[in-house]
One Martini backbone bead per residue (centre of mass of N, CA, C, O) as a GRO file, in nm:
protein
  398
    1UNK     BB    1  14.498  12.021   5.702
    2UNK     BB    2  14.494  11.847   5.892
    3UNK     BB    3  14.545  11.712   6.185
    4UNK     BB    4  14.682  11.580   6.492
    5UNK     BB    5  14.676  11.336   6.567
    6UNK     BB    6  14.486  11.152   6.878
    7UNK     BB    7  14.539  10.999   7.089
    8UNK     BB    8  14.474  10.617   7.125
    9UNK     BB    9  14.531  10.357   7.366
   10UNK     BB   10  14.327  10.174   7.340
   11UNK     BB   11  14.152  10.172   7.099
   12UNK     BB   12  14.479  10.099   6.952
   13UNK     BB   13  14.375   9.770   7.009
   14UNK     BB   14  14.205   9.688   6.816
   15UNK     BB   15  14.424   9.691   6.551
   16UNK     BB   16  14.474   9.403   6.660
   17UNK     BB   17  14.484   9.194   6.420
   18UNK     BB   18  14.328   9.071   6.121
   19UNK     BB   19  14.079   9.270   6.205
   20UNK     BB   20  13.872   9.472   6.093
   21UNK     BB   21  13.873   9.860   6.179
   22UNK     BB   22  13.736  10.125   6.264
   23UNK     BB   23  13.931  10.294   6.349
   24UNK     BB   24  14.072  10.315   6.120
   25UNK     BB   25  13.903  10.443   5.922
   26UNK     BB   26  13.839  10.690   6.113
   27UNK     BB   27  14.161  10.792   6.065
   28UNK     BB   28  14.139  10.831   5.792
   29UNK     BB   29  13.936  11.052   5.823
   30UNK     BB   30  14.095  11.225   5.933
   31UNK     BB   31  14.335  11.237   5.725
   32UNK     BB   32  14.135  11.434   5.515
   33UNK     BB   33  14.299  11.684   5.298
   34UNK     BB   34  14.001  11.731   5.139
   35UNK     BB   35  13.777  11.697   5.443
   36UNK     BB   36  13.838  11.932   5.711
   37UNK     BB   37  13.596  11.921   5.859
   38UNK     BB   38  13.629  11.598   5.773
   39UNK     BB   39  13.847  11.543   6.014
   40UNK     BB   40  13.757  11.666   6.223
   41UNK     BB   41  13.616  11.538   6.299
   42UNK     BB   42  13.686  11.254   6.324
   43UNK     BB   43  13.874  11.316   6.533
   44UNK     BB   44  13.706  11.371   6.797
   45UNK     BB   45  13.577  11.093   6.823
   46UNK     BB   46  13.857  10.942   6.927
   47UNK     BB   47  13.820  11.136   7.183
   48UNK     BB   48  13.584  10.992   7.304
   49UNK     BB   49  13.610  10.680   7.226
   50UNK     BB   50  13.827  10.752   7.363
   51UNK     BB   51  13.736  10.776   7.661
   52UNK     BB   52  13.556  10.551   7.709
   53UNK     BB   53  13.647  10.411   7.728
   54UNK     BB   54  13.829  10.517   8.021
   55UNK     BB   55  13.514  10.506   8.159
   56UNK     BB   56  13.344  10.333   8.088
   57UNK     BB   57  13.087  10.603   7.957
   58UNK     BB   58  12.894  10.713   7.766
   59UNK     BB   59  12.882  11.058   7.500
   60UNK     BB   60  12.626  11.009   7.451
   61UNK     BB   61  12.303  11.240   7.356
   62UNK     BB   62  11.946  11.290   7.387
   63UNK     BB   63  11.862  11.627   7.257
   64UNK     BB   64  11.659  11.601   7.009
   65UNK     BB   65  11.388  11.608   6.758
   66UNK     BB   66  11.564  11.615   6.449
   67UNK     BB   67  11.542  11.753   6.095
   68UNK     BB   68  11.357  11.777   5.796
   69UNK     BB   69  11.139  11.923   5.614
   70UNK     BB   70  10.928  11.751   5.730
   71UNK     BB   71  10.984  11.533   5.861
   72UNK     BB   72  11.019  11.297   6.117
   73UNK     BB   73  11.234  11.102   5.969
   74UNK     BB   74  11.565  10.980   5.921
   75UNK     BB   75  11.724  11.109   6.159
   76UNK     BB   76  11.976  11.064   6.415
   77UNK     BB   77  11.979  11.230   6.773
   78UNK     BB   78  12.378  11.355   6.861
   79UNK     BB   79  12.513  11.426   7.060
   80UNK     BB   80  12.723  11.504   7.323
   81UNK     BB   81  12.881  11.629   7.698
   82UNK     BB   82  13.140  11.754   7.509
   83UNK     BB   83  13.125  12.042   7.345
   84UNK     BB   84  13.460  12.180   7.497
   85UNK     BB   85  13.622  11.920   7.420
   86UNK     BB   86  13.427  11.860   7.150
   87UNK     BB   87  13.307  12.059   6.877
   88UNK     BB   88  13.264  11.895   6.663
   89UNK     BB   89  13.073  11.657   6.800
   90UNK     BB   90  12.828  11.823   6.932
   91UNK     BB   91  12.726  11.747   6.653
   92UNK     BB   92  12.652  11.336   6.548
   93UNK     BB   93  12.439  11.281   6.328
   94UNK     BB   94  12.200  11.013   6.153
   95UNK     BB   95  12.189  10.927   5.817
   96UNK     BB   96  11.882  10.766   5.627
   97UNK     BB   97  11.927  10.665   5.311
   98UNK     BB   98  11.760  10.512   5.087
   99UNK     BB   99  11.784  10.235   4.904
  100UNK     BB  100  11.815  10.049   4.650
  101UNK     BB  101  11.664   9.776   4.525
  102UNK     BB  102  11.915   9.512   4.633
  103UNK     BB  103  12.181   9.706   4.663
  104UNK     BB  104  12.202   9.867   4.356
  105UNK     BB  105  12.497   9.994   4.165
  106UNK     BB  106  12.697  10.246   4.095
  107UNK     BB  107  12.967  10.350   4.055
  108UNK     BB  108  12.893  10.666   4.025
  109UNK     BB  109  12.675  10.665   4.267
  110UNK     BB  110  12.862  10.628   4.488
  111UNK     BB  111  13.087  10.880   4.436
  112UNK     BB  112  12.809  11.083   4.524
  113UNK     BB  113  12.752  11.071   4.739
  114UNK     BB  114  13.064  11.090   4.873
  115UNK     BB  115  13.056  11.372   4.807
  116UNK     BB  116  12.875  11.420   4.980
  117UNK     BB  117  12.956  11.385   5.187
  118UNK     BB  118  13.242  11.545   5.208
  119UNK     BB  119  13.077  11.869   5.216
  120UNK     BB  120  12.929  11.710   5.412
  121UNK     BB  121  13.055  11.531   5.649
  122UNK     BB  122  13.232  11.284   5.828
  123UNK     BB  123  13.265  11.075   5.573
  124UNK     BB  124  13.117  10.866   5.741
  125UNK     BB  125  13.011  10.502   5.649
  126UNK     BB  126  12.689  10.246   5.657
  127UNK     BB  127  12.695   9.965   5.433
  128UNK     BB  128  12.485   9.876   5.602
  129UNK     BB  129  12.167   9.920   5.814
  130UNK     BB  130  11.994   9.723   5.919
  131UNK     BB  131  11.784   9.782   5.813
  132UNK     BB  132  11.915   9.906   5.513
  133UNK     BB  133  12.039  10.150   5.434
  134UNK     BB  134  12.236  10.468   5.402
  135UNK     BB  135  12.489  10.601   5.610
  136UNK     BB  136  12.574  10.921   5.788
  137UNK     BB  137  12.848  10.926   6.026
  138UNK     BB  138  12.811  11.314   6.109
  139UNK     BB  139  12.573  11.572   6.150
  140UNK     BB  140  12.498  11.913   6.135
  141UNK     BB  141  12.290  12.056   6.152
  142UNK     BB  142  12.387  12.282   5.920
  143UNK     BB  143  12.360  12.021   5.672
  144UNK     BB  144  12.111  11.907   5.659
  145UNK     BB  145  11.940  12.040   5.441
  146UNK     BB  146  12.243  12.043   5.207
  147UNK     BB  147  12.216  11.773   5.323
  148UNK     BB  148  11.946  11.655   5.110
  149UNK     BB  149  11.974  11.785   4.938
  150UNK     BB  150  12.107  11.684   4.716
  151UNK     BB  151  11.999  11.398   4.763
  152UNK     BB  152  11.738  11.483   4.568
  153UNK     BB  153  11.900  11.570   4.312
  154UNK     BB  154  11.997  11.254   4.268
  155UNK     BB  155  11.815  11.074   4.393
  156UNK     BB  156  11.661  11.092   4.685
  157UNK     BB  157  11.585  10.959   4.979
  158UNK     BB  158  11.486  10.907   5.262
  159UNK     BB  159  11.469  10.716   5.575
  160UNK     BB  160  11.377  10.550   5.879
  161UNK     BB  161  11.233  10.706   6.184
  162UNK     BB  162  11.114  10.567   6.452
  163UNK     BB  163  10.760  10.552   6.468
  164UNK     BB  164  10.791  10.342   6.192
  165UNK     BB  165  10.840  10.295   5.925
  166UNK     BB  166  11.055  10.167   5.780
  167UNK     BB  167  11.266  10.036   5.544
  168UNK     BB  168  11.260   9.874   5.332
  169UNK     BB  169  11.361   9.513   5.215
  170UNK     BB  170  11.589   9.309   5.091
  171UNK     BB  171  11.663   9.096   4.807
  172UNK     BB  172  11.796   9.019   4.510
  173UNK     BB  173  11.594   8.802   4.393
  174UNK     BB  174  11.560   8.727   4.043
  175UNK     BB  175  11.795   8.891   3.946
  176UNK     BB  176  12.044   8.636   4.090
  177UNK     BB  177  11.817   8.399   4.168
  178UNK     BB  178  11.704   8.036   4.117
  179UNK     BB  179  11.465   8.069   4.380
  180UNK     BB  180  11.289   8.318   4.326
  181UNK     BB  181  10.922   8.356   4.391
  182UNK     BB  182  10.904   8.640   4.302
  183UNK     BB  183  10.969   9.052   4.335
  184UNK     BB  184  11.128   9.163   4.594
  185UNK     BB  185  11.151   9.457   4.430
  186UNK     BB  186  10.875   9.537   4.338
  187UNK     BB  187  10.828   9.468   4.587
  188UNK     BB  188  10.970   9.783   4.780
  189UNK     BB  189  10.907   9.995   4.572
  190UNK     BB  190  10.615  10.017   4.621
  191UNK     BB  191  10.555  10.023   4.943
  192UNK     BB  192  10.734  10.303   4.982
  193UNK     BB  193  10.591  10.432   4.803
  194UNK     BB  194  10.306  10.385   4.974
  195UNK     BB  195  10.450  10.481   5.240
  196UNK     BB  196  10.514  10.767   5.272
  197UNK     BB  197  10.351  10.853   5.541
  198UNK     BB  198  10.473  10.623   5.739
  199UNK     BB  199  10.794  10.698   5.661
  200UNK     BB  200  10.768  10.989   5.758
  201UNK     BB  201  10.573  11.019   5.997
  202UNK     BB  202  10.534  10.930   6.267
  203UNK     BB  203  10.253  10.715   6.442
  204UNK     BB  204  10.307  10.507   6.600
  205UNK     BB  205  10.427  10.328   6.823
  206UNK     BB  206  10.632  10.198   6.692
  207UNK     BB  207  10.838   9.995   6.478
  208UNK     BB  208  10.795   9.887   6.138
  209UNK     BB  209  10.874   9.646   5.953
  210UNK     BB  210  10.951   9.536   5.566
  211UNK     BB  211  11.065   9.209   5.470
  212UNK     BB  212  11.221   9.040   5.136
  213UNK     BB  213  11.203   8.709   5.079
  214UNK     BB  214  11.235   8.497   4.790
  215UNK     BB  215  11.327   8.251   4.986
  216UNK     BB  216  11.377   8.041   5.263
  217UNK     BB  217  11.660   8.145   5.311
  218UNK     BB  218  11.609   8.459   5.386
  219UNK     BB  219  11.907   8.627   5.365
  220UNK     BB  220  11.754   8.898   5.571
  221UNK     BB  221  11.642   8.794   5.829
  222UNK     BB  222  11.304   8.841   5.871
  223UNK     BB  223  11.264   8.609   6.060
  224UNK     BB  224  11.433   8.833   6.269
  225UNK     BB  225  11.369   9.180   6.136
  226UNK     BB  226  11.062   9.177   6.120
  227UNK     BB  227  10.764   9.211   6.145
  228UNK     BB  228  10.710   9.210   5.799
  229UNK     BB  229  10.758   8.864   5.663
  230UNK     BB  230  10.837   8.829   5.350
  231UNK     BB  231  10.848   8.468   5.202
  232UNK     BB  232  10.921   8.261   4.976
  233UNK     BB  233  10.738   8.034   4.815
  234UNK     BB  234  10.516   7.661   4.773
  235UNK     BB  235  10.269   7.445   4.646
  236UNK     BB  236  10.418   7.244   4.521
  237UNK     BB  237  10.635   7.076   4.364
  238UNK     BB  238  10.935   6.935   4.377
  239UNK     BB  239  11.180   6.952   4.178
  240UNK     BB  240  11.310   6.681   3.922
  241UNK     BB  241  11.606   6.525   3.809
  242UNK     BB  242  11.705   6.267   3.804
  243UNK     BB  243  11.913   6.281   3.586
  244UNK     BB  244  12.064   6.480   3.903
  245UNK     BB  245  12.104   6.306   4.092
  246UNK     BB  246  12.275   6.061   4.031
  247UNK     BB  247  12.548   6.282   4.023
  248UNK     BB  248  12.529   6.316   4.325
  249UNK     BB  249  12.560   5.995   4.413
  250UNK     BB  250  12.871   5.995   4.297
  251UNK     BB  251  12.960   6.238   4.519
  252UNK     BB  252  12.713   6.186   4.736
  253UNK     BB  253  12.585   6.120   5.026
  254UNK     BB  254  12.233   6.128   5.054
  255UNK     BB  255  12.182   6.013   5.350
  256UNK     BB  256  12.353   6.178   5.475
  257UNK     BB  257  12.332   6.479   5.305
  258UNK     BB  258  12.001   6.482   5.300
  259UNK     BB  259  11.860   6.306   5.446
  260UNK     BB  260  11.861   6.274   5.740
  261UNK     BB  261  11.785   6.624   5.745
  262UNK     BB  262  11.531   6.601   5.722
  263UNK     BB  263  11.305   6.720   5.941
  264UNK     BB  264  11.093   6.499   5.848
  265UNK     BB  265  11.133   6.262   5.656
  266UNK     BB  266  11.050   6.296   5.348
  267UNK     BB  267  11.325   6.141   5.216
  268UNK     BB  268  11.364   5.861   4.984
  269UNK     BB  269  11.654   5.663   4.828
  270UNK     BB  270  11.681   5.362   4.595
  271UNK     BB  271  11.927   5.420   4.409
  272UNK     BB  272  11.757   5.597   4.178
  273UNK     BB  273  11.579   5.744   4.320
  274UNK     BB  274  11.390   5.973   4.425
  275UNK     BB  275  11.166   6.069   4.704
  276UNK     BB  276  10.859   6.285   4.794
  277UNK     BB  277  10.648   6.429   5.063
  278UNK     BB  278  10.500   6.736   4.968
  279UNK     BB  279  10.315   6.736   5.258
  280UNK     BB  280  10.529   6.736   5.441
  281UNK     BB  281  10.731   6.969   5.323
  282UNK     BB  282  10.858   7.297   5.481
  283UNK     BB  283  11.086   7.447   5.306
  284UNK     BB  284  11.407   7.442   5.455
  285UNK     BB  285  11.591   7.426   5.183
  286UNK     BB  286  11.861   7.182   5.197
  287UNK     BB  287  11.844   6.971   4.921
  288UNK     BB  288  11.840   7.229   4.716
  289UNK     BB  289  12.134   7.327   4.828
  290UNK     BB  290  12.270   7.042   4.792
  291UNK     BB  291  12.064   7.035   4.492
  292UNK     BB  292  12.052   7.243   4.263
  293UNK     BB  293  12.056   7.101   3.991
  294UNK     BB  294  11.801   6.880   4.056
  295UNK     BB  295  11.656   7.094   4.233
  296UNK     BB  296  11.276   7.297   4.307
  297UNK     BB  297  11.100   7.490   4.297
  298UNK     BB  298  10.803   7.524   4.235
  299UNK     BB  299  10.586   7.652   4.003
  300UNK     BB  300  10.352   7.776   4.240
  301UNK     BB  301  10.475   8.116   4.357
  302UNK     BB  302  10.517   8.247   4.661
  303UNK     BB  303  10.419   8.405   5.017
  304UNK     BB  304  10.493   8.423   5.332
  305UNK     BB  305  10.299   8.554   5.614
  306UNK     BB  306  10.484   8.747   5.908
  307UNK     BB  307  10.454   8.830   6.230
  308UNK     BB  308  10.651   8.957   6.506
  309UNK     BB  309  10.975   9.026   6.494
  310UNK     BB  310  11.239   9.167   6.759
  311UNK     BB  311  11.425   9.235   6.915
  312UNK     BB  312  11.612   9.300   7.234
  313UNK     BB  313  11.521   9.580   7.424
  314UNK     BB  314  11.254   9.500   7.579
  315UNK     BB  315  11.212   9.211   7.572
  316UNK     BB  316  11.287   8.977   7.397
  317UNK     BB  317  11.295   8.777   7.158
  318UNK     BB  318  11.099   8.757   6.819
  319UNK     BB  319  10.940   8.528   6.580
  320UNK     BB  320  10.782   8.525   6.305
  321UNK     BB  321  10.493   8.436   6.254
  322UNK     BB  322  10.210   8.287   6.061
  323UNK     BB  323   9.929   8.479   5.859
  324UNK     BB  324   9.933   8.382   5.661
  325UNK     BB  325  10.057   8.051   5.413
  326UNK     BB  326   9.972   8.173   5.112
  327UNK     BB  327  10.041   8.416   4.863
  328UNK     BB  328  10.026   8.598   4.545
  329UNK     BB  329  10.267   8.844   4.401
  330UNK     BB  330  10.164   9.050   4.259
  331UNK     BB  331  10.029   9.324   4.080
  332UNK     BB  332   9.923   9.583   4.330
  333UNK     BB  333   9.935   9.481   4.622
  334UNK     BB  334   9.643   9.496   4.832
  335UNK     BB  335   9.654   9.218   5.009
  336UNK     BB  336   9.890   9.348   5.160
  337UNK     BB  337   9.835   9.649   5.221
  338UNK     BB  338   9.513   9.574   5.366
  339UNK     BB  339   9.714   9.441   5.609
  340UNK     BB  340   9.908   9.676   5.700
  341UNK     BB  341   9.621   9.870   5.764
  342UNK     BB  342   9.485   9.663   5.980
  343UNK     BB  343   9.729   9.633   6.187
  344UNK     BB  344   9.747   9.927   6.273
  345UNK     BB  345   9.530  10.062   6.306
  346UNK     BB  346   9.451   9.859   6.566
  347UNK     BB  347   9.749   9.938   6.712
  348UNK     BB  348   9.742  10.253   6.683
  349UNK     BB  349   9.585  10.222   6.888
  350UNK     BB  350   9.652   9.992   7.145
  351UNK     BB  351   9.874  10.005   7.205
  352UNK     BB  352  10.194  10.043   7.320
  353UNK     BB  353  10.454  10.223   7.406
  354UNK     BB  354  10.724  10.056   7.237
  355UNK     BB  355  10.502   9.811   7.063
  356UNK     BB  356  10.483   9.589   6.936
  357UNK     BB  357  10.332   9.370   6.758
  358UNK     BB  358  10.427   9.132   6.881
  359UNK     BB  359  10.362   9.155   7.149
  360UNK     BB  360  10.110   9.255   7.145
  361UNK     BB  361   9.988   8.985   7.018
  362UNK     BB  362  10.092   8.875   7.344
  363UNK     BB  363   9.854   9.009   7.450
  364UNK     BB  364   9.541   8.970   7.338
  365UNK     BB  365   9.572   8.757   7.091
  366UNK     BB  366   9.572   8.568   6.857
  367UNK     BB  367   9.242   8.536   6.827
  368UNK     BB  368   9.180   8.890   6.875
  369UNK     BB  369   9.374   8.983   6.644
  370UNK     BB  370   9.239   8.856   6.424
  371UNK     BB  371   8.946   8.933   6.390
  372UNK     BB  372   9.019   9.271   6.392
  373UNK     BB  373   9.135   9.191   6.104
  374UNK     BB  374   8.996   8.930   5.961
  375UNK     BB  375   9.147   8.659   6.039
  376UNK     BB  376   9.155   8.343   5.988
  377UNK     BB  377   9.195   8.037   6.153
  378UNK     BB  378   9.532   7.867   6.117
  379UNK     BB  379   9.742   7.583   6.098
  380UNK     BB  380   9.973   7.816   6.056
  381UNK     BB  381   9.922   7.947   6.330
  382UNK     BB  382  10.037   7.774   6.522
  383UNK     BB  383  10.342   7.739   6.709
  384UNK     BB  384  10.264   7.550   6.977
  385UNK     BB  385  10.215   7.207   6.935
  386UNK     BB  386  10.044   7.084   7.214
  387UNK     BB  387  10.006   7.272   7.465
  388UNK     BB  388   9.706   7.332   7.447
  389UNK     BB  389   9.425   7.109   7.505
  390UNK     BB  390   9.223   7.397   7.438
  391UNK     BB  391   9.025   7.463   7.161
  392UNK     BB  392   8.784   7.655   7.075
  393UNK     BB  393   8.460   7.685   6.840
  394UNK     BB  394   8.247   7.782   6.793
  395UNK     BB  395   7.904   7.691   6.748
  396UNK     BB  396   7.886   7.726   6.406
  397UNK     BB  397   8.087   7.479   6.418
  398UNK     BB  398   8.307   7.189   6.371
   0.00000   0.00000   0.00000
């Protein structure tokens, strides 16, 4: 029988209002009579949270590196600094599980994952973390290897953590989206399998994330969250169905709802025909999103490779900037892999501890960075046009 729930008047305030509450979910786990060990952990977790709200300090600490045999990543160590008072969460490690590309599951697999976690852990999950993984919250040190063994038997591997390649993730791509300009799921699977050593054995100055979006809508927000953002695009003209445009014109105010919102003003409508100056199109997707039956990405599809985004942990937040304006994304993806390895070689040798690739580029300068990885400068790489009037070329260049 599950233990009596701890009294938690402060965190119970989070149960009020119309919004979902993590407190409600933890209490459900604490009352799970089918998982007595997990319910005890969840109950003690409620106690730790209540204490933290009362004292306005956290009661979690890093107690050193913890993991499974042969892996340097995949487990994030969490230790409580009040182990005598809350013994069931003295260890409360997080396990990252490598998710299937596009986050596609069968109901049978989800049940089996939950069974593994009820068997070994707290029962609390996070589907999914910002890195992309399935997240198991609350594992004791002694339960790590048995959990890993059961996950392996089910066909799952651990994801990335620490100063390593983090678990590559992507949008659903061609599986469900008509705008996808390349097969995001195939690329994600290939990169995950290719870079197993870099994923499981941290050897970089800091983390490195691949995120794949099939079109410029960028549904996985790769431009803000990935060191290497691979965003689908096209390099020919937007496909136009003029009859469908006319149909939209009878329902929408094309001038106000579509044309005036084009950031480069490259569209015009004369009442009968929609014209697009594709040379000035920046692939923002607004017109396609507004009139999906009338407009579509061009047929010559591939991706733009961007580099350097991060959240504000040490320095400020960065968005990725263009490193390769257009690349056809086709198996075996050697161009992308060679580019990634060239970047890692330079960054691993000269990067500072906990310095992301974007910060590294800022420190050494884009010109030096491009020279070292063997790429030629392109106009698309300029982040802030006209911010510097001094442009230098080698003597042998016109």
